[in-house]
Coordinates of C-alpha atoms in Angstrom, one line a residue:
Chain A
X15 CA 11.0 -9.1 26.0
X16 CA 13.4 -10.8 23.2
X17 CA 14.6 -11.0 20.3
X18 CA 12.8 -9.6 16.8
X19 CA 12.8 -11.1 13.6
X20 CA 12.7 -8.4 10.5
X21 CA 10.7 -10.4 7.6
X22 CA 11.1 -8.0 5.5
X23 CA 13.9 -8.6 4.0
X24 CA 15.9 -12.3 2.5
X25 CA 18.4 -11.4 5.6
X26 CA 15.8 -11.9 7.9
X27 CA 17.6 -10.5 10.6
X28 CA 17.6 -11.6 14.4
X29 CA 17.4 -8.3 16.3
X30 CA 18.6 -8.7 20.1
X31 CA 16.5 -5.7 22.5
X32 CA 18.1 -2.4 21.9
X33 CA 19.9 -3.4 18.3
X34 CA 19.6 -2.4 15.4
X35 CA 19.0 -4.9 11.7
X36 CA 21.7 -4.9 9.2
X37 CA 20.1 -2.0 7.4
X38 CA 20.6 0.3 11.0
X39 CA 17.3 1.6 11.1
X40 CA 14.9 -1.0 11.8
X41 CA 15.6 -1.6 15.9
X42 CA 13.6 -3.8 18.4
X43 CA 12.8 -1.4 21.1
X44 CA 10.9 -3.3 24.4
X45 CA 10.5 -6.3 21.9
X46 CA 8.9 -4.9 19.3
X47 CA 10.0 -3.8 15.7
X48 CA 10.5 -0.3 15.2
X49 CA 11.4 1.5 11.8
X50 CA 13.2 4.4 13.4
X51 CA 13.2 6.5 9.9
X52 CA 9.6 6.2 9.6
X53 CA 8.1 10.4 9.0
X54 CA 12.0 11.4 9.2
X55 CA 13.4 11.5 5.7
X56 CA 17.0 13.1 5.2
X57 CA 16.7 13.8 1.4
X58 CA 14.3 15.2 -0.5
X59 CA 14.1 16.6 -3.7
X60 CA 12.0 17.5 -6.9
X61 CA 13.5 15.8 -9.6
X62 CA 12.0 14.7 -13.5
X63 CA 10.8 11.4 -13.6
X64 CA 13.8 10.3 -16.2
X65 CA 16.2 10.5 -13.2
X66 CA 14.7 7.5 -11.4
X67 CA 15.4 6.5 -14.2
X68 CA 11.9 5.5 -15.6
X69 CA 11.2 6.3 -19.4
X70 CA 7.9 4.7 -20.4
X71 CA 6.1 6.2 -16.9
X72 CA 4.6 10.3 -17.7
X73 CA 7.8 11.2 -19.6
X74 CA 8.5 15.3 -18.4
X75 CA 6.7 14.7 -15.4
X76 CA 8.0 16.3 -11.8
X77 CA 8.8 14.0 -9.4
X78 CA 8.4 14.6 -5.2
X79 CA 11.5 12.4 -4.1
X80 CA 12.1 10.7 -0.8
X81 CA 14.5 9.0 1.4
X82 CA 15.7 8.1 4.7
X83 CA 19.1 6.8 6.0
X84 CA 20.2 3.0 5.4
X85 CA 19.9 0.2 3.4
X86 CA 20.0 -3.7 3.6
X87 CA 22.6 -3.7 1.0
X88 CA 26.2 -2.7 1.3
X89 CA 27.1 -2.1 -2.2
X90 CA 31.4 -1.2 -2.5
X91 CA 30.4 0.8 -5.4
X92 CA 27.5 2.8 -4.3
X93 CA 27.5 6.3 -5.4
X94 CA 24.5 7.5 -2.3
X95 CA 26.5 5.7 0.3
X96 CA 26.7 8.5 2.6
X97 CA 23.1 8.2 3.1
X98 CA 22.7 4.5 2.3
X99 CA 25.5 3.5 4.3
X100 CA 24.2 5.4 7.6
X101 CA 21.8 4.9 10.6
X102 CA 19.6 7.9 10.8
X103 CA 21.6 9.2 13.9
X104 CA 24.5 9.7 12.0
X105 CA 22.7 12.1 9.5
X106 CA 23.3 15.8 9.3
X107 CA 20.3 16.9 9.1
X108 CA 16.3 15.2 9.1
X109 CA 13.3 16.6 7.9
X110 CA 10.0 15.7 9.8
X111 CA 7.6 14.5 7.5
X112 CA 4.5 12.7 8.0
X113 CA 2.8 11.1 5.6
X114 CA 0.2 13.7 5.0
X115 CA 3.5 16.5 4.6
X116 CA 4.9 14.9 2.2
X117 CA 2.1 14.8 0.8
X118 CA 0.7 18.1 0.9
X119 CA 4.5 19.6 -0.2
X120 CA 3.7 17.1 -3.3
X121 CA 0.8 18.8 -4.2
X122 CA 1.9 22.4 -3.3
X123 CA 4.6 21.9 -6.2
X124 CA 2.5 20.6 -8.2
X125 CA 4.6 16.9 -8.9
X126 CA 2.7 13.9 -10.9
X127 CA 4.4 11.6 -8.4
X128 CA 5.9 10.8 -4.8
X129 CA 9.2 8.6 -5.2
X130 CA 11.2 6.7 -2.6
X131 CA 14.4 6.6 -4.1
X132 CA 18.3 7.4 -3.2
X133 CA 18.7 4.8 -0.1
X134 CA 17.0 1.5 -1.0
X135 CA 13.1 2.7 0.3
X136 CA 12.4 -1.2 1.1
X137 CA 13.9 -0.3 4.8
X138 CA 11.4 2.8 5.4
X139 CA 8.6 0.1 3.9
X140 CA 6.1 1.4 6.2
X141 CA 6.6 4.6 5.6
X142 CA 6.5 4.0 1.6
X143 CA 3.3 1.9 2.2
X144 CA 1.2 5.1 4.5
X145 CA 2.7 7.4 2.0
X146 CA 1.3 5.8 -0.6
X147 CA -2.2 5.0 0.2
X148 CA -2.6 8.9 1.2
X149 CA -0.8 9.8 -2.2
X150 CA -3.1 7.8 -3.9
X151 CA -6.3 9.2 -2.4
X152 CA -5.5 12.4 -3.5
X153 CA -4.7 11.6 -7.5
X154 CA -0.5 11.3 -7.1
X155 CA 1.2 7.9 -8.7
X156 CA 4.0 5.9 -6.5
X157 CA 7.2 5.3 -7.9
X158 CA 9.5 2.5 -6.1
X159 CA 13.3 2.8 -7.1
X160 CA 15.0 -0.3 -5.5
X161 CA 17.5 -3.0 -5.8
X162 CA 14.7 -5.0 -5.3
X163 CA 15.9 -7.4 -2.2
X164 CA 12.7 -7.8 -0.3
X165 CA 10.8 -11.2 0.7
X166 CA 7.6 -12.0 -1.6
X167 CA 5.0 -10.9 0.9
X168 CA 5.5 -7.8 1.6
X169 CA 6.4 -6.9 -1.9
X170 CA 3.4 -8.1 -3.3
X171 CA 1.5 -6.0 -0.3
X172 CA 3.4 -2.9 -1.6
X173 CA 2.5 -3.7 -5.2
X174 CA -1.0 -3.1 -4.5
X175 CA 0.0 0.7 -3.6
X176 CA 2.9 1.8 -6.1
X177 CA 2.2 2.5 -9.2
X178 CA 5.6 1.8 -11.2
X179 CA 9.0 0.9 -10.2
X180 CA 12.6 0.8 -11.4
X181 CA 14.4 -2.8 -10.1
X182 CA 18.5 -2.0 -10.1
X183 CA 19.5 -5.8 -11.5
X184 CA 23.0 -5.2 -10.7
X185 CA 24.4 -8.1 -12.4
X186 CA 23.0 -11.5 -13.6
X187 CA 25.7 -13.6 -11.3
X188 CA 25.2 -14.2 -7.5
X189 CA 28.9 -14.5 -6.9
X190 CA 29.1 -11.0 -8.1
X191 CA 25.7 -9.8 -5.4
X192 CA 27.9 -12.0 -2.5
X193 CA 31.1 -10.7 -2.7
X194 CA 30.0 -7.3 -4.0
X195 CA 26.7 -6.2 -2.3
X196 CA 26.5 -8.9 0.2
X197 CA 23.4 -10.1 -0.9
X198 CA 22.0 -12.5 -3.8
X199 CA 20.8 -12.7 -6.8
X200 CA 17.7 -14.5 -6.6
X201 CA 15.0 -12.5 -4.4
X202 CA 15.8 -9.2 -6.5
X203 CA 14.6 -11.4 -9.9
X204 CA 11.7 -12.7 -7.9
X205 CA 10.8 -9.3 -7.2
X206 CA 11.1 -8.4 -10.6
X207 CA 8.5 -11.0 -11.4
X208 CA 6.7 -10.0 -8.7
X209 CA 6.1 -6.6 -9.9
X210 CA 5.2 -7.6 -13.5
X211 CA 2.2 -9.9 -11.8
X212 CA 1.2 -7.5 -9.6
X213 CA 0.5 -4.9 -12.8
X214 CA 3.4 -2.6 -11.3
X215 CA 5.1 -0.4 -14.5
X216 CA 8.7 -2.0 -14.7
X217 CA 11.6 -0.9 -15.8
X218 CA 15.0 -2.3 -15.0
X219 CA 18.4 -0.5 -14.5
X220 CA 22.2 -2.9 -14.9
X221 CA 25.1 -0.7 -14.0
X222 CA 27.6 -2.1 -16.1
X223 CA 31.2 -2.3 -14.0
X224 CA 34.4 -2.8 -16.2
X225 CA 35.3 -6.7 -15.1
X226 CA 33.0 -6.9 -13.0
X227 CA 29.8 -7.7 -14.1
X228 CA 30.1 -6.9 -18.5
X229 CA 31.2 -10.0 -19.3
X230 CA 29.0 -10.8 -22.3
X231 CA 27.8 -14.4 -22.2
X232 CA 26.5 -12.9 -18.5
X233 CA 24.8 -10.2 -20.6
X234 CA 23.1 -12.3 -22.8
X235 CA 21.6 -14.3 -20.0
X236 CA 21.0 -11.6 -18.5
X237 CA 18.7 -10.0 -21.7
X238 CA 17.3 -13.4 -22.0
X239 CA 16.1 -13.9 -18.7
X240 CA 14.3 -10.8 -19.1
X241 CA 12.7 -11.0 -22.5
X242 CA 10.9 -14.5 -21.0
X243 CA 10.7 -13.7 -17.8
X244 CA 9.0 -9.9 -18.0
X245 CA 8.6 -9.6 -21.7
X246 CA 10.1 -7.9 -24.3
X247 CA 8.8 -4.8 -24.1
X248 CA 10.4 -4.1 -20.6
X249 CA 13.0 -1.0 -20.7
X250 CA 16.7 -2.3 -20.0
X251 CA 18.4 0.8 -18.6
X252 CA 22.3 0.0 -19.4
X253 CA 24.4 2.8 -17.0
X254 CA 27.6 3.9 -17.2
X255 CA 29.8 3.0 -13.8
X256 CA 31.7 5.9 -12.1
X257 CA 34.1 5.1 -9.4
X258 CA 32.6 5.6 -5.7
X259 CA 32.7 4.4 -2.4
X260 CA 35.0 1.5 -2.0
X261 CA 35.0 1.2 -5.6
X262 CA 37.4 3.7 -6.7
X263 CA 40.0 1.1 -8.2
X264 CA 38.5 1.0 -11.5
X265 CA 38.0 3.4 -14.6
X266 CA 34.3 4.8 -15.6
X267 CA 32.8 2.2 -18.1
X268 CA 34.4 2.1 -21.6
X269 CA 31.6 3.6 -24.1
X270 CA 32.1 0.7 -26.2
X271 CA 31.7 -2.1 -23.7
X272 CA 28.2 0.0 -22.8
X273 CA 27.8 -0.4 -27.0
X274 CA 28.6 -4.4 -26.5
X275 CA 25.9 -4.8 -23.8
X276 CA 23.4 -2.8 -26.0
X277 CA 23.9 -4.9 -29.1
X278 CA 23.8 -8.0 -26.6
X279 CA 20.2 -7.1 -25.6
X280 CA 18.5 -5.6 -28.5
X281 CA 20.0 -8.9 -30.1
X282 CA 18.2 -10.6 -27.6
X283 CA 15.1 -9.1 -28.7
X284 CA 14.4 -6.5 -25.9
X285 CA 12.3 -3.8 -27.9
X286 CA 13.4 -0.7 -25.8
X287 CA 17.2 -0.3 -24.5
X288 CA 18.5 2.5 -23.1
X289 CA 22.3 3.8 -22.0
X290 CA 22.7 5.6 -19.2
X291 CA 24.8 8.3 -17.5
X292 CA 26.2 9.4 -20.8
X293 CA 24.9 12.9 -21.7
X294 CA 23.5 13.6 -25.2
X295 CA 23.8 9.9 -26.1
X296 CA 21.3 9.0 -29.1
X297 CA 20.4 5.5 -26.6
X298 CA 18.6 8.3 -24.3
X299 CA 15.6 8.6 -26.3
X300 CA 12.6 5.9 -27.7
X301 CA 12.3 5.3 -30.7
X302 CA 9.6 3.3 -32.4
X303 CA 10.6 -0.7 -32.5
X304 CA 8.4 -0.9 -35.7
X305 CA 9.9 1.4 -38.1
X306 CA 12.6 2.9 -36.1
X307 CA 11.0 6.7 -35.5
X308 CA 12.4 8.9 -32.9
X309 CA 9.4 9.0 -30.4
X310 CA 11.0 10.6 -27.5
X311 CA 13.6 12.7 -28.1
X312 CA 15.9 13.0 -24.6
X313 CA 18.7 15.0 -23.6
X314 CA 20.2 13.7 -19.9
X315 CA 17.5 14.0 -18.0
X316 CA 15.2 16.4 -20.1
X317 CA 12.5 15.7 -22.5
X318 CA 13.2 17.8 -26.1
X319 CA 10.5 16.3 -28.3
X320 CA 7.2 13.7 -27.6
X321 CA 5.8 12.6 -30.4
X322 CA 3.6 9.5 -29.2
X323 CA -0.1 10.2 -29.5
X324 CA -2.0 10.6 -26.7
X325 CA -2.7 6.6 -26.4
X326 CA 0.4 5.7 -26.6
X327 CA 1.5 4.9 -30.2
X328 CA 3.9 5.8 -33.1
X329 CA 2.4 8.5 -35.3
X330 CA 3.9 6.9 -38.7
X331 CA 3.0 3.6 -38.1
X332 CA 0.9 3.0 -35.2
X333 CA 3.0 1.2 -34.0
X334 CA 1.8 0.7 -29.8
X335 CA 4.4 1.6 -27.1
X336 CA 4.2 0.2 -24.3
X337 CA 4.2 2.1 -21.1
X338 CA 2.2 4.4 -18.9
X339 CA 1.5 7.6 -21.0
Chain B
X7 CA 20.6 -0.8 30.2
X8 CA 22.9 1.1 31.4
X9 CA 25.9 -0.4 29.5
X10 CA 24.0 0.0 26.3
X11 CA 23.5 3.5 27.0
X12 CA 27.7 4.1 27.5
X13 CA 28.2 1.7 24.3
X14 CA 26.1 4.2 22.5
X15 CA 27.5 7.2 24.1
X16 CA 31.2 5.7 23.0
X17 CA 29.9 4.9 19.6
X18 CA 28.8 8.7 19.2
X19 CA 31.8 10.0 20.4
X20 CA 33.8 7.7 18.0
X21 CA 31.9 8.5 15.0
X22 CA 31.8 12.5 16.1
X23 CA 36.0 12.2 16.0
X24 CA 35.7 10.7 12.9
X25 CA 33.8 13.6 11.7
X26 CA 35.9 15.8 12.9
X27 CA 38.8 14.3 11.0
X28 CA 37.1 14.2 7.6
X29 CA 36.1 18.0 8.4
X30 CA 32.5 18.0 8.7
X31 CA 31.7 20.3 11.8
X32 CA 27.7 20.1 11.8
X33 CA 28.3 16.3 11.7
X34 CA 30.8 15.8 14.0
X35 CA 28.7 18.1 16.7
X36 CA 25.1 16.2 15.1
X37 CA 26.9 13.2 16.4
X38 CA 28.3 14.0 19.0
X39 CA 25.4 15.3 21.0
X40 CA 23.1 12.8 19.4
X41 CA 20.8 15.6 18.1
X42 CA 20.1 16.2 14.7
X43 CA 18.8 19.4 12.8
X44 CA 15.5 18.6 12.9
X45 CA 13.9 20.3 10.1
X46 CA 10.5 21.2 9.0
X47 CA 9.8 20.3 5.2
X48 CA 9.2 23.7 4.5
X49 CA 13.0 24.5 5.3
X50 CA 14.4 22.2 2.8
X51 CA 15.1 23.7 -0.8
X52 CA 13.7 21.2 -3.2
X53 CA 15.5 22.1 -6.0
X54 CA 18.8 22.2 -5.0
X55 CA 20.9 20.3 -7.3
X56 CA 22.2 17.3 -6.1
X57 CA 24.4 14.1 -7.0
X58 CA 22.1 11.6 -5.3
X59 CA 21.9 8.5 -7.8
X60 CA 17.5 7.2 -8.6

């Protein structure tokens, strides 16, 4: 017996017999890797699918959500860190779940969708992956909501069974991933590509974080890198920070500086940017990028008015939005 | 084997005080007798609101 090596992840972490990776739930037990949160989630919840938050995936739709203990980031700010920031020991309270429960309680309450959410699900992988192929043989779509820090091959194995995903780009700066989230930049836009590739629905969340990460030369490389990197038409979710965690020093994002970010990427040419954690905000809803009619009408997390036709397009102008409808 | 067993038994102990401090009973007792509530998914209430970011 020796020492494991977790591939999963850019840590790629050296796991003595007995231990645990940094993410506290994948252990090498009698040499062999074991993910101990696999069937054994400790939230799970029904939620709409604009919560992930995904806006061009079945707007309105229910949403079976998922997640174990621990991550393979340590984020100061993270706002689920009492799950995220555990080993499954340390949890309250765990559901058994199988697969095939989750499943069948998917069905039961009649949800479009299985998500693996709340924690970052790249550390319950296999558990995502089994989930998934069952989901799919019985008509349910895979959402992946993820900070997307996960090696290329088994994201591009996991593309083949998830159906869209939200990446959380948390800043375009790998100083601010190191000494914030101890972890970098670089894998999390490889996944992003990745996902585009692979035919995965993408959309991508930025938490914007007063000093932090808002300064606006960053934003605009930021919106760039996107528009040529995963095109245009890719929905930038801009989201108001909240103080959590170890990050309670600073104040909730200034309206205006989310205002500044949104100018900086529609400027860029992004068609379909959104601001987040803001309720009632007009930047909730789509609205055509041709001739600028409301398409979507959203209030937080609720759907008020749909006006795309059924394949997808403006009614005025015919305009075609991009998405999964 | 042994001393990785006590580590773990200290480690629970530790983290079951420290639960005890911030006031969370069913964790501190989780903790310390390394048993959780092991649920069925029937038992969980699905809709419960929650604060849990994704």
């Amino acid at each position: 017996m020796g020492d494991v090596t977790c591939e999963l992840c850019p840590r790629y972490c050296t796991i003595p017999e007995g231990g645990a990776g940094d993410c506290r739930v994948r252990v090498n037990i009698d040499g062999k890797l074991v993910a101990t949160t696999y069937g054994r989630p400790s939230s799970v919840h029904i939620d709409p699918v604009e919560k992930k938050p995904l806006y061009h995936f079945h707007p309105g739709s229910a949403v079976f959500s998922i997640a174990t203990a621990g991550c393979n980031l340590h984020c100061r700010n993270c706002q689920n860190w009492q799950l995220s920031q555990r080993g499954g020991e340390e949890m309250e309270r765990i559901y058994r779940a199988e697969p095939a429960d989750v499943v069948d309680a998917a069905l039961a309450e009649n949800c479009h969708s299985i998500a693996y959410t709340y924690s970052d699900p790249i550390i319950f992988y296999e558990y995502v992956y089994d989930t998934s192929v069952l989901a799919h043989d019985h008509g349910l779509k895979n959402i992946f909501v993820t900070a997307g820090y996960i090696n290329e091959k088994p994201m591009r194995r996991l593309c083949q069974v998830i159906d869209a995903t939200n990446i959380d780009l948390k800043a375009f700066d790998d100083g601010f991933y190191r000494r914030n989230c101890s972890g970098s930049l670089k894998p999390v836009l490889d996944a992003m590509v990745i996902a585009r590739e692979e035919g995965v629905w993408l959309e991508v969340t930025n938490l914007v974080i007063p000093t932090l990460n808002d300064d606006i030369a960053t934003v605009r490389r930021m919106a760039h890198w996107i528009r040529d990197n995963l095109g245009e038409q890719t929905p930038l979710h801009i989201s108001r920070f909240t103080p959590h965690y170890q990050m309670r020093n600073l104040p909730p994002t200034p309206v205006e500086s989310l205002h500044r970010v949104w100018n900086e990427a529609r400027d860029a040419g992004l068609k379909y940017v959104y601001i987040g954690n803001i309720y009632g905000h007009k930047s909730e809803s789509t609205y055509c990028p041709n001739d600028n009619t409301r398409l979507i009408h959203r209030v937080g997390f609720s759907v008020e008015e749909y006006n795309l036709t059924s394949d997808g397009r403006c009614p005025v102008c015919n305009q075609k939005v991009s998405g999964v409808w | 084997m042994k001393s990785r067993n006590r580590i773990s038994t200290m480690r629970r102990r530790f983290l079951a005080l420290l639960a005890v401090f911030s006031g969370s009973l069913l964790t501190s007792r989780s903790v310390a007798t390394g048993k959780q509530r092991q649920l069925s998914l029937h038992e969980a209430d699905f809709y419960k609101p929650h604060d849990l970011a994704g």
